[in-house]
Short mmCIF file of C-alpha atoms in Angstrom, two decimals:
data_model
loop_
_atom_site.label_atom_id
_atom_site.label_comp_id
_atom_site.label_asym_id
_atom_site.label_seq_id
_atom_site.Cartn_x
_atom_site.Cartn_y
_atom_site.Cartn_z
CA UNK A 55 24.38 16.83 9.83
CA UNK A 56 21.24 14.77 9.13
CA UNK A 57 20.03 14.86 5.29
CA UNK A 58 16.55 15.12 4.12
CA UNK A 59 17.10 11.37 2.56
CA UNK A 60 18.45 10.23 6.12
CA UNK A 61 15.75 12.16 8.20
CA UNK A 62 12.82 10.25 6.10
CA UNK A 63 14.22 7.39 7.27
CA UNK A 64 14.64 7.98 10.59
CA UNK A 65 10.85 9.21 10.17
CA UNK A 66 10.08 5.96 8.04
CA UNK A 67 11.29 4.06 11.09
CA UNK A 68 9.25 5.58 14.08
CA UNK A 69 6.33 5.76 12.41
CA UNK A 70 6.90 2.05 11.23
CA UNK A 71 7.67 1.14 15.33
CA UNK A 72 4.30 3.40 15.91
CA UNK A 73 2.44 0.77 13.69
CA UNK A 74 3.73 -2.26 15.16
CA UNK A 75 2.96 -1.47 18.86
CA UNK A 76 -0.79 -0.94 17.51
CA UNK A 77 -2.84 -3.20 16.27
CA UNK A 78 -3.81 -3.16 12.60
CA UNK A 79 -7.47 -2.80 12.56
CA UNK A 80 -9.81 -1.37 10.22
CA UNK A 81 -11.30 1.78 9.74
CA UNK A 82 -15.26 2.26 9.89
CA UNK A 83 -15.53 5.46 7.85
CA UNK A 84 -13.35 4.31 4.66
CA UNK A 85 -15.82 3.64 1.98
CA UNK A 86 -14.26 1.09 -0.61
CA UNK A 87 -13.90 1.54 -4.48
CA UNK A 88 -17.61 0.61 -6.07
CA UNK A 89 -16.64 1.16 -9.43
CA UNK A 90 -14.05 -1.44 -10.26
CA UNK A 91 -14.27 -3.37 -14.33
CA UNK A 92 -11.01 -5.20 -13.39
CA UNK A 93 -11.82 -7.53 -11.00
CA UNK A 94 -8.79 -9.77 -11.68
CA UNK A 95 -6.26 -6.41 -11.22
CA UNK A 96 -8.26 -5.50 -7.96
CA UNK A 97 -8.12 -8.62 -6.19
CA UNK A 98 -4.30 -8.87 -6.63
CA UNK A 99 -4.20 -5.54 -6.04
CA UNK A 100 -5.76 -6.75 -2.57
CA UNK A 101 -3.68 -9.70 -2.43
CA UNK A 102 -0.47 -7.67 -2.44
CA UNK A 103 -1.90 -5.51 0.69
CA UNK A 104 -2.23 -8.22 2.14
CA UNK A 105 1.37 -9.18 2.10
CA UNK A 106 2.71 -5.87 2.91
CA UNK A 107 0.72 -5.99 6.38
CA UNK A 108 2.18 -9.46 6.72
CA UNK A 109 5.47 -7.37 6.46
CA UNK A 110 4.84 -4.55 8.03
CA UNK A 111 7.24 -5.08 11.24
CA UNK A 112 10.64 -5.23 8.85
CA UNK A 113 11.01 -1.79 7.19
CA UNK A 114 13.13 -2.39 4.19
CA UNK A 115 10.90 -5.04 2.94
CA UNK A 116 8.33 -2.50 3.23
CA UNK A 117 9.94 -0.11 1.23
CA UNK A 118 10.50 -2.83 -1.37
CA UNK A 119 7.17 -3.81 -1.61
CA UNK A 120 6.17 -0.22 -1.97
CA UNK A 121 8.45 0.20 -4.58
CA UNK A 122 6.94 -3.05 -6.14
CA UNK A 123 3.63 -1.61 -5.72
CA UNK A 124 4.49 1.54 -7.95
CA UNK A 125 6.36 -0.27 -10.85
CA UNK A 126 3.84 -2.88 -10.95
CA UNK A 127 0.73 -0.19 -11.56
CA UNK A 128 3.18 1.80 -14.15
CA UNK A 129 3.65 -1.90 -15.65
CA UNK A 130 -0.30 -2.54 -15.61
CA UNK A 131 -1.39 0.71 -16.89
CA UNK A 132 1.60 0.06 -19.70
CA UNK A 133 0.56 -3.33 -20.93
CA UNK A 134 -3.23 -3.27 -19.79
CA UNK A 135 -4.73 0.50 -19.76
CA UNK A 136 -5.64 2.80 -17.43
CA UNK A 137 -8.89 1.01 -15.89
CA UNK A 138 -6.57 -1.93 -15.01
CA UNK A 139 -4.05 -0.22 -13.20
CA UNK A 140 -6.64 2.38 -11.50
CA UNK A 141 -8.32 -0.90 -10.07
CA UNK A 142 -5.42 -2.96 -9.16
CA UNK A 143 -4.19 0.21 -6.94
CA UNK A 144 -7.72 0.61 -5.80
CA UNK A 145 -7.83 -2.95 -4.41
CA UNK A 146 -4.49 -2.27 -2.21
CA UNK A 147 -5.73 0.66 -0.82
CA UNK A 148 -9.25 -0.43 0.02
CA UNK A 149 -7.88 -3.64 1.26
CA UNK A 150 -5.22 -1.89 3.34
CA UNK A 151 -7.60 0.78 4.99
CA UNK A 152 -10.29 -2.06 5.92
CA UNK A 153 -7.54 -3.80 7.27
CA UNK A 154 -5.31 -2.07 8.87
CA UNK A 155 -5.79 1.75 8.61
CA UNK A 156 -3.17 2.42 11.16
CA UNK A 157 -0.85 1.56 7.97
CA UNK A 158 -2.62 2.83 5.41
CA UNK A 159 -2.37 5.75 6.79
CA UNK A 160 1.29 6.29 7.00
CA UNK A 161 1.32 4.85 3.48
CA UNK A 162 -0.98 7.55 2.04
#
């Protein structure tokens, strides 16, 4: 009997395998975030996108980094407000739909 838990995984993984036989590319409809104050939490919001596409062929470090991803906004928007963590997430998703939308579109 397969279990919801297992069957994301098993979901997790084709989709992953989907990604890898295309290339990443970007999108030309996305429309970036214009209203960022943090530029400092944006551009490493950008610069950790950028590593997960570097990553993208090896799930569990995906799933990692994802997991990364969410504590490290809950830690920004803990130590540095709302604004800060807003941008930082803003800059990984822009950055991953310009880049490669095929991900950022499993992803969100």
């Amino acid at each position: 009997m397969t279990t919801p838990l297992h069957f994301r995984h098993i979901l997790f993984a084709v989709t992953m395998a989907a990604v890898m036989l295309t290339a990443c590319g970007g999108s030309s409809t996305y429309k970036p975030n214009t209203h960022v104050k943090d530029k400092k939490a944006y551009a490493l919001g950008e610069e950790h996108a950028r590593q997960l596409i570097l990553i993208a062929d090896d799930e569990a470090a995906v799933q990692d980094k994802l997991l990364d991803i969410r504590a490290r906004i809950s830690n920004i928007q803990s130590h540095l407000g709302s604004q800060s963590a807003n941008d930082y997430e803003a800059g990984f998703t822009d950055y991953l739909h310009l880049n490669c939308d095929s991900l950022a579109r499993i992803i969100f």
